[in-house]
Amino acid sequence: MRLATLNDGTRDGRLVLVSPAGDHYAPAPVATLQELMEQWDALTPQLAAIAEFPEALASATLLAPLPRAWQWLDGSAFQSHGDLMDAIIGITKPKTDVPLMYQGMSDTFMASGTDARFPSEDLGIDFEGEFGVIVDAVPMGTTAAEALRHIRLVVQINDWSLRTLAGPEMKTGFGWVGAKPACAMAPYAVTPDELGDAWKDGRVCLDLLVDWNGKRFGAANGHAMGYGFHELVAHAARTRDLVAGTVIGSGTVSNANFREIGSSCIAERRGIEVLDEGEPKTAFMAFGDTVRMEAVDAAGRAPFGVLHQRVVKA
Amino acid sequence: MRLATLNDGTRDGRLVLVSPAGDHYAPAPVATLQELMEQWDALTPQLAAIAEFPEALASATLLAPLPRAWQWLDGSAFQSHGDLMDAIIGITKPKTDVPLMYQGMSDTFMASGTDARFPSEDLGIDFEGEFGVIVDAVPMGTTAAEALRHIRLVVQINDWSLRTLAGPEMKTGFGWVGAKPACAMAPYAVTPDELGDAWKDGRVCLDLLVDWNGKRFGAANGHAMGYGFHELVAHAARTRDLVAGTVIGSGTVSNANFREIGSSCIAERRGIEVLDEGEPKTAFMAFGDTVRMEAVDAAGRAPFGVLHQRVVKA
């Protein structure tokens, strides 16, 4: 199933089910995606029974599938990304046997097509292409094996980052606030089965195509997560109950052969430049720049749709 | 004005206005505190006009005044606390000219009287007594001077902390997830004017009386914040719009004469023991332990009511 949220003028929008062909939609039996997450088992049979898709999707304006969430916990599960970032930030993390994760701003997930507003170009404006999952209610202490069945939907996210603030905030130990404003979410949330073989070991095994100002910047594949999403969910639930509708992120998608396939954020490319050339060469984003992200399967299909935004001055 | 939220079986409860005498209540002209924060200017005249308080408060069961929030950003504005914590965690923070702040779990604020559930005593279960404010919508880039008028309500919070996880999580630079499960909030949210002279320079100048297992543990005063709440709000809004209903915390209330007046968390006392005796002597909380917090003014009045909880095994 593919779900989308119509912009009907309300904060949470109106949930719809997208047709198998991807060009039409039908109203969902519940108003919002948040409500669906709270009543997943009761409502999905009704969703699955929908056979008529009367409205053309082309005529609709979409919000993010989940326009706001009660909780957003973002991991950093791609080792090749983490190693590079540590190198350029100059932080030495202790070795741990648990995933890296921070709690981020969840009251807004921007829609594709909306402008991303930032106060200054001096903040080191950067995109971060990643995947995420949305869970139903996960009790405290849930194991990774149990967590897999709580992963109800998969999404694609741009975790906007302000690099000038990121390093100093990390060094306080308190994590990011200024460096991590609102994220954006690609138009469609899909059930894991919709991804077919590309959903494997709790990982989204799709290439994430990232274009900056119309030019290919990265095409890393989601298979390379050091921890699967089920392990991230279990980590998040170690000392808290996860509320239904919690979004868990993978962190920037990255592969070890980043010199060939590129990166899902500018900071990573700058890290490579530091390693290879002694200093970063690529500047961060300027006002007016655009970024486009699309995860594609072997047949060229994009299950989450296209996530594109322009950067503007707030 | 003092506001409370009745437990009516819903997740967000039912907002009520408490009588000036503090023993009765009247229904508010809006269902929830979140809705009030979104329409503060339009609704407060109706609230202020309420003169009849027909129901006895003693017969009501209360939730936290804001049982869940879209955003919870907690500062660490008391320097005497920060210095001690750094010493025992073994982290050297860079000197900064901005407040310390992390984004915490906001989907649940526990009510006074509910049990606080944790999976293990080995996690270093600790309370943190603090003050907080609830703002209406704050635009990105709001200055500290402007932020003062966005502070609509003041609350009292116990920011539960799991110390065994806190240090290792700080050292990753990602901040806390496992170490910071749900907070609790004292029963009443009050407008700043309700505090009289005790609301000064964006600070809550009240003694926060903290009792652990019935014994006085601390009585620090909120005046000693290195940054006022308005400065914390402005810091939070540097790169994001703050959604109405955002809760901003002071961090653990602490005064420099902590050896005389005690502490608002166990970790701080342990820090003092490390300084004075070379090692921590006081153990963290055990299952069955209780903590009670009450902020009192010179006349002994407690504007936020009493926040008490018992620690139990999850």
XYZ file of N, CA, C and O in Angstrom, chain B residues 110-257:
592
model
N 4.194 12.899 32.176
C 3.445 12.155 33.185
C 2.794 13.090 34.197
O 3.301 14.174 34.474
N 1.675 12.642 34.744
C 0.979 13.383 35.791
C 1.591 13.083 37.148
O 2.149 12.003 37.372
N 1.457 14.026 38.056
C 1.793 13.761 39.455
C 0.941 12.596 39.944
O -0.241 12.493 39.618
N 1.573 11.706 40.698
C 0.845 10.569 41.250
C 0.983 9.298 40.436
O 0.713 8.210 40.946
N 1.390 9.420 39.176
C 1.578 8.210 38.373
C 2.949 7.611 38.680
O 3.896 8.318 39.015
N 3.039 6.298 38.561
C 4.321 5.629 38.773
C 5.253 5.901 37.592
O 4.825 5.902 36.437
N 6.520 6.110 37.895
C 7.553 6.267 36.858
C 8.191 4.902 36.634
O 8.796 4.341 37.552
N 8.050 4.361 35.434
C 8.463 2.987 35.117
C 9.825 2.983 34.425
O 10.009 3.656 33.409
N 10.727 2.191 34.969
C 12.046 2.040 34.339
C 12.421 0.564 34.316
O 12.041 -0.182 35.212
N 13.191 0.152 33.300
C 13.461 -1.283 33.174
C 14.407 -1.853 34.221
O 14.329 -3.039 34.523
N 15.311 -1.059 34.761
C 16.315 -1.622 35.677
C 16.856 -0.549 36.616
O 17.052 0.596 36.207
N 17.144 -0.954 37.849
C 17.806 -0.050 38.796
C 19.245 0.237 38.388
O 19.842 1.207 38.847
N 19.799 -0.611 37.540
C 21.199 -0.437 37.126
C 21.395 0.769 36.213
O 22.531 1.108 35.871
N 20.301 1.382 35.783
C 20.420 2.493 34.835
C 20.742 3.821 35.517
O 20.907 4.833 34.844
N 20.827 3.831 36.848
C 21.160 5.082 37.536
C 19.976 6.036 37.532
O 20.067 7.166 37.058
N 18.862 5.580 38.112
C 17.610 6.346 38.071
C 17.739 7.614 38.925
O 18.070 7.547 40.104
N 17.453 8.738 38.321
C 17.624 10.028 38.998
C 16.482 10.964 38.607
O 15.947 10.894 37.496
N 16.139 11.837 39.540
C 15.193 12.929 39.252
C 15.980 14.169 38.889
O 17.192 14.273 39.179
N 15.315 15.111 38.237
C 15.885 16.446 37.993
C 14.755 17.444 38.153
O 13.875 17.534 37.296
N 14.788 18.207 39.220
C 13.754 19.217 39.442
C 14.071 20.479 38.654
O 15.173 21.014 38.746
N 13.100 20.922 37.879
C 13.339 22.143 37.103
C 12.047 22.912 36.852
O 10.952 22.451 37.169
N 12.225 24.102 36.298
C 11.092 24.898 35.849
C 11.038 24.882 34.324
O 12.040 24.566 33.656
N 9.862 25.195 33.784
C 9.716 25.262 32.338
C 8.725 26.343 31.966
O 7.973 26.835 32.822
N 8.747 26.715 30.694
C 7.736 27.656 30.186
C 7.088 27.041 28.948
O 7.678 26.187 28.281
N 5.856 27.465 28.688
C 5.152 27.051 27.476
C 4.896 28.308 26.656
O 4.376 29.302 27.185
N 5.284 28.258 25.392
C 5.176 29.443 24.537
C 4.039 29.279 23.523
O 3.602 28.175 23.238
N 3.573 30.406 23.023
C 2.731 30.365 21.830
C 3.667 30.298 20.614
O 4.861 30.066 20.772
N 3.158 30.473 19.410
C 4.006 30.325 18.230
C 5.097 31.394 18.221
O 4.811 32.587 18.357
N 6.348 30.960 18.094
C 7.499 31.869 18.114
C 8.186 31.795 16.749
O 8.723 30.753 16.385
N 8.192 32.897 15.990
C 8.826 32.848 14.668
C 10.348 32.702 14.768
O 10.972 33.192 15.720
N 10.913 32.026 13.792
C 12.365 31.903 13.676
C 13.006 33.282 13.748
O 12.515 34.227 13.134
N 14.079 33.402 14.522
C 14.807 34.653 14.585
C 14.296 35.625 15.636
O 14.799 36.750 15.738
N 13.315 35.209 16.418
C 12.810 36.062 17.499
C 13.934 36.384 18.496
O 14.693 35.503 18.883
N 14.034 37.638 18.897
C 15.078 38.018 19.856
C 14.644 37.677 21.279
O 13.468 37.424 21.549
N 15.614 37.719 22.190
C 15.310 37.425 23.589
C 14.289 38.424 24.140
O 13.361 38.048 24.863
N 14.444 39.692 23.787
C 13.508 40.714 24.279
C 12.088 40.431 23.777
O 11.118 40.531 24.530
N 11.982 40.064 22.511
C 10.669 39.735 21.945
C 10.126 38.427 22.534
O 8.912 38.239 22.656
N 11.028 37.507 22.858
C 10.611 36.177 23.312
C 9.835 36.248 24.623
O 8.976 35.401 24.892
N 10.141 37.252 25.435
C 9.504 37.348 26.747
C 7.980 37.342 26.645
O 7.297 36.708 27.446
N 7.448 38.026 25.629
C 5.981 38.093 25.515
C 5.379 36.816 24.926
O 4.158 36.656 24.934
N 6.212 35.915 24.419
C 5.703 34.623 23.944
C 5.610 33.601 25.068
O 5.048 32.521 24.880
N 6.173 33.928 26.224
C 6.106 33.022 27.375
C 4.747 33.196 28.028
O 4.497 34.184 28.710
N 3.859 32.261 27.789
C 2.468 32.395 28.237
C 2.198 31.671 29.539
O 1.337 32.074 30.314
N 2.917 30.575 29.773
C 2.683 29.776 30.971
C 4.004 29.299 31.550
O 4.997 29.134 30.830
N 3.985 29.086 32.860
C 5.153 28.561 33.567
C 4.738 27.242 34.216
O 3.617 27.121 34.730
N 5.638 26.259 34.165
C 5.345 24.936 34.722
C 6.533 24.444 35.545
O 7.625 25.028 35.508
N 6.301 23.379 36.280
C 7.342 22.747 37.093
C 7.485 21.298 36.636
O 6.477 20.598 36.473
N 8.716 20.868 36.413
C 8.969 19.599 35.709
C 9.947 18.730 36.488
O 10.883 19.220 37.117
N 9.721 17.417 36.433
C 10.753 16.457 36.831
C 11.263 15.777 35.565
O 10.549 14.999 34.932
N 12.487 16.082 35.210
C 13.117 15.545 34.002
C 13.859 14.265 34.390
O 15.043 14.278 34.689
N 13.141 13.144 34.377
C 13.729 11.853 34.766
C 14.959 11.540 33.928
O 14.941 11.723 32.706
N 15.990 11.057 34.576
C 17.262 10.810 33.892
C 17.850 9.472 34.315
O 17.749 9.084 35.481
N 18.450 8.800 33.359
C 19.095 7.507 33.606
C 20.596 7.699 33.423
O 21.113 7.740 32.307
N 21.294 7.862 34.556
C 22.671 8.366 34.528
C 23.666 7.389 33.920
O 24.688 7.813 33.376
N 23.372 6.093 34.032
C 24.321 5.122 33.469
C 24.452 5.306 31.957
O 25.512 5.082 31.385
N 23.358 5.732 31.339
C 23.361 5.933 29.889
C 23.775 7.351 29.510
O 24.191 7.596 28.373
N 23.656 8.293 30.437
C 23.819 9.709 30.088
C 25.235 10.047 29.631
O 25.428 10.700 28.601
N 26.217 9.612 30.377
C 27.602 9.928 30.032
C 27.997 9.362 28.674
O 28.456 10.105 27.794
N 27.819 8.057 28.471
C 28.155 7.489 27.155
C 27.401 8.164 26.007
O 27.978 8.391 24.941
N 26.133 8.506 26.209
C 25.390 9.165 25.123
C 25.942 10.566 24.853
O 26.012 11.006 23.701
N 26.333 11.283 25.918
C 26.932 12.609 25.700
C 28.196 12.505 24.861
O 28.463 13.338 23.999
N 28.979 11.479 25.126
C 30.274 11.362 24.451
C 30.132 11.054 22.966
O 31.075 11.255 22.201
N 28.968 10.576 22.544
C 28.756 10.386 21.100
C 28.523 11.720 20.395
O 28.626 11.803 19.175
N 28.172 12.761 21.153
C 27.841 14.046 20.547
C 26.409 14.132 20.059
O 25.951 15.204 19.672
N 25.683 13.002 20.068
C 24.305 12.973 19.563
C 23.284 13.369 20.625
O 22.104 13.496 20.324
N 23.737 13.528 21.869
C 22.799 13.851 22.940
C 22.098 12.598 23.441
O 22.491 11.477 23.147
N 21.038 12.830 24.224
C 20.418 11.746 24.976
C 19.167 11.194 24.302
O 18.317 11.952 23.845
N 19.046 9.889 24.293
C 17.785 9.234 23.950
C 17.443 8.288 25.100
O 16.514 8.527 25.862
N 18.239 7.239 25.276
C 17.985 6.291 26.359
C 18.027 6.927 27.736
O 17.297 6.522 28.634
N 18.881 7.942 27.902
C 19.076 8.560 29.221
C 17.951 9.502 29.613
O 17.895 9.945 30.756
N 17.078 9.835 28.660
C 16.045 10.827 28.951
C 14.668 10.334 28.519
O 14.155 10.715 27.453
N 14.072 9.450 29.315
C 12.691 9.027 29.038
C 11.706 10.131 29.399
O 12.100 11.278 29.570
N 10.436 9.801 29.501
C 9.398 10.823 29.693
C 9.596 11.610 30.988
O 9.955 11.060 32.022
N 9.333 12.902 30.921
C 9.306 13.787 32.089
C 7.928 13.741 32.750
O 6.963 13.224 32.194
N 7.860 14.339 33.931
C 6.575 14.562 34.608
C 6.397 16.064 34.835
O 7.376 16.819 34.859
N 5.144 16.481 34.966
C 4.838 17.906 35.116
C 3.900 18.086 36.316
O 2.940 17.320 36.470
N 4.181 19.076 37.144
C 3.320 19.372 38.296
C 1.921 19.787 37.805
O 1.764 20.212 36.660
N 0.896 19.681 38.656
C -0.501 19.768 38.192
C -0.925 21.084 37.545
O -1.815 21.078 36.701
N -0.312 22.219 37.937
C -0.828 23.497 37.462
C 0.164 24.235 36.576
O 1.346 24.349 36.920
N -0.336 24.728 35.452
C 0.415 25.672 34.626
C -0.119 27.056 34.965
O -1.335 27.269 35.010
N 0.781 28.000 35.206
C 0.336 29.329 35.651
C 0.868 30.411 34.721
O 1.943 30.281 34.135
N 0.104 31.476 34.570
C 0.602 32.624 33.816
C 1.689 33.311 34.650
O 1.658 33.265 35.891
N 2.666 33.939 33.978
C 3.766 34.566 34.727
C 3.280 35.546 35.795
O 3.856 35.603 36.895
N 2.213 36.299 35.506
C 1.736 37.290 36.485
C 1.272 36.633 37.776
O 1.269 37.271 38.843
N 0.866 35.388 37.682
C 0.423 34.635 38.859
C 1.552 34.480 39.880
O 1.310 34.301 41.074
N 2.801 34.552 39.397
C 3.963 34.383 40.276
C 4.361 35.685 40.968
O 5.211 35.678 41.864
N 3.744 36.800 40.558
C 4.056 38.085 41.197
C 5.533 38.418 41.061
O 6.124 38.245 39.984
N 6.137 38.874 42.154
C 7.549 39.262 42.135
C 8.474 38.084 41.877
O 9.666 38.273 41.586
N 7.964 36.862 42.000
C 8.817 35.682 41.809
C 9.104 35.428 40.325
O 9.934 34.581 39.998
N 8.410 36.129 39.425
C 8.742 36.072 37.995
C 9.559 37.319 37.676
O 9.040 38.439 37.670
N 10.853 37.143 37.440
C 11.758 38.283 37.322
C 12.874 37.956 36.345
O 13.500 36.895 36.456
N 13.114 38.844 35.394
C 14.178 38.635 34.405
C 14.036 37.282 33.704
O 15.043 36.616 33.418
N 12.796 36.871 33.455
C 12.576 35.584 32.787
C 12.991 34.394 33.631
O 13.326 33.334 33.107
N 12.955 34.561 34.951
C 13.349 33.501 35.874
C 12.267 33.288 36.928
O 11.575 34.237 37.307
N 12.153 32.030 37.402
C 11.186 31.686 38.442
C 11.920 31.708 39.781
O 12.631 30.770 40.131
N 11.747 32.801 40.522
C 12.525 33.009 41.751
C 11.816 32.385 42.949
O 11.409 33.072 43.894
N 11.665 31.079 42.889
C 11.036 30.316 43.967
C 11.996 29.216 44.410
O 12.793 28.719 43.604
N 11.881 28.830 45.682
C 12.626 27.664 46.166
C 11.943 26.397 45.666
O 10.716 26.240 45.813
N 12.724 25.507 45.100
C 12.177 24.222 44.666
C 12.535 23.187 45.737
O 13.688 22.751 45.848
N 11.529 22.835 46.519
C 11.748 21.886 47.613
C 11.659 20.465 47.064
O 10.641 20.077 46.498
N 12.730 19.713 47.233
C 12.802 18.348 46.701
C 12.975 17.375 47.860
O 13.932 17.503 48.634
N 12.045 16.431 47.978
C 12.118 15.421 49.032
C 12.255 14.037 48.404
O 11.437 13.652 47.559
N 13.270 13.315 48.830
C 13.492 11.941 48.340
C 13.166 10.993 49.494
O 13.764 11.105 50.557
N 12.198 10.110 49.269
C 11.728 9.192 50.319
C 11.379 9.934 51.608
O 11.697 9.495 52.715
N 10.724 11.084 51.431
C 10.210 11.816 52.585
C 11.219 12.686 53.293
O 10.890 13.338 54.292
N 12.447 12.724 52.789
C 13.500 13.504 53.455
C 13.950 14.632 52.532
O 14.192 14.416 51.343
N 14.083 15.833 53.082
C 14.502 16.990 52.282
C 15.856 16.726 51.622
O 16.830 16.375 52.295
N 15.915 16.905 50.316
C 17.145 16.652 49.552
C 17.702 17.933 48.964
O 18.912 18.058 48.750
N 16.818 18.888 48.671
C 17.293 20.129 48.069
C 16.263 21.231 48.208
O 15.069 20.970 48.388
N 16.746 22.466 48.153
C 15.858 23.634 48.225
C 16.492 24.788 47.450
O 16.575 25.912 47.940
N 16.919 24.497 46.220
C 17.567 25.527 45.398
C 16.523 26.488 44.833
O 15.361 26.129 44.661
N 16.969 27.702 44.556
C 16.058 28.739 44.056
C 16.298 28.972 42.559
O 17.439 28.997 42.099
N 15.183 29.197 41.842
C 15.275 29.338 40.400
C 15.866 30.636 39.891
O 16.048 30.793 38.681
N 16.212 31.551 40.795
C 16.716 32.852 40.335
C 18.072 32.752 39.648
O 18.458 33.633 38.897
N 18.814 31.649 39.943
C 20.236 31.597 39.578
C 20.508 31.146 38.145
O 21.630 30.783 37.816
N 19.499 31.163 37.295
C 19.732 30.783 35.894
C 20.732 31.741 35.236
O 20.585 32.960 35.335
N 21.711 31.169 34.567
C 22.675 31.981 33.827
C 22.062 32.645 32.597
O 22.516 33.696 32.151
N 21.064 32.022 32.046
C 20.248 32.611 30.977
C 18.800 32.598 31.445
O 18.357 31.616 32.057
N 18.049 33.660 31.175
C 16.629 33.664 31.467
C 15.868 32.844 30.436
O 16.395 32.533 29.357
N 14.622 32.527 30.773
C 13.814 31.731 29.843
C 13.667 32.416 28.486
O 13.615 31.749 27.448
N 13.585 33.754 28.489
C 13.446 34.448 27.204
C 14.668 34.222 26.326
O 14.549 34.110 25.102
N 15.829 34.112 26.963
C 17.045 33.834 26.187
C 17.065 32.385 25.699
O 17.555 32.097 24.597
N 16.543 31.484 26.504
C 16.443 30.090 26.058
C 15.487 29.967 24.869
O 15.748 29.242 23.914
N 14.366 30.686 24.938
C 13.387 30.647 23.839
C 14.021 31.194 22.561
O 13.900 30.601 21.479
N 14.714 32.324 22.676
C 15.354 32.912 21.494
C 16.396 31.962 20.915
O 16.507 31.806 19.691
N 17.150 31.313 21.797
C 18.144 30.338 21.323
C 17.460 29.209 20.556
O 17.904 28.803 19.471
N 16.365 28.701 21.109
C 15.648 27.597 20.459
C 15.120 28.011 19.088
O 15.040 27.195 18.164
N 14.748 29.284 18.960
C 14.116 29.782 17.726
C 15.137 30.309 16.723
O 14.757 30.881 15.710
N 16.420 30.096 16.981
C 17.424 30.664 16.079
C 17.257 30.174 14.643
O 17.363 30.949 13.699
N 17.019 28.873 14.465
C 16.934 28.324 13.106
C 15.624 27.592 12.838
O 15.512 26.863 11.862
N 14.640 27.757 13.713
C 13.343 27.087 13.501
C 12.231 27.962 14.057
O 12.433 28.707 15.017
N 11.052 27.860 13.450
C 9.839 28.392 14.061
C 9.461 27.459 15.209
O 9.448 26.234 15.037
N 9.150 28.010 16.388
C 8.681 27.173 17.496
C 7.168 27.064 17.426
O 6.456 28.072 17.429
N 6.691 25.839 17.361
C 5.255 25.591 17.289
C 4.606 26.001 18.622
O 5.219 25.871 19.691
N 3.392 26.531 18.554
C 2.659 26.860 19.781
C 2.560 25.618 20.656
O 2.271 24.528 20.166
N 2.802 25.807 21.956
C 2.773 24.676 22.875
C 4.139 24.054 23.100
O 4.245 23.058 23.817
N 5.170 24.624 22.502
C 6.533 24.170 22.782
C 6.859 24.416 24.250
O 6.566 25.492 24.789
N 7.465 23.428 24.902
C 7.878 23.545 26.297
C 9.397 23.710 26.333
O 10.119 22.952 25.685
N 9.848 24.728 27.048
C 11.281 25.007 27.179
C 11.658 24.871 28.656
O 11.025 25.503 29.510
N 12.670 24.065 28.938
C 13.048 23.789 30.322
C 14.302 24.536 30.755
O 15.142 24.897 29.928
N 14.423 24.721 32.053
C 15.550 25.469 32.639
C 16.787 24.602 32.844
O 17.884 25.107 33.012
N 16.605 23.281 32.857
C 17.628 22.399 33.407
C 17.515 22.376 34.922
O 16.803 23.195 35.539
N 18.234 21.430 35.543
C 18.168 21.209 36.981
C 18.428 22.492 37.765
O 19.468 23.130 37.575
N 17.506 22.830 38.634
C 17.668 24.031 39.469
C 18.820 23.803 40.437
O 18.894 22.771 41.106
N 19.731 24.754 40.477
C 20.945 24.583 41.274
C 21.462 25.942 41.705
O 21.395 26.910 40.945
N 21.964 26.011 42.909
C 22.585 27.238 43.416
C 24.010 26.933 43.833
O 24.342 25.793 44.204
N 24.848 27.962 43.800
C 26.268 27.763 44.081
C 26.524 27.274 45.513
O 27.513 26.595 45.775
N 25.612 27.607 46.429
C 25.787 27.139 47.818
C 25.104 25.783 48.028
O 24.411 25.553 49.013
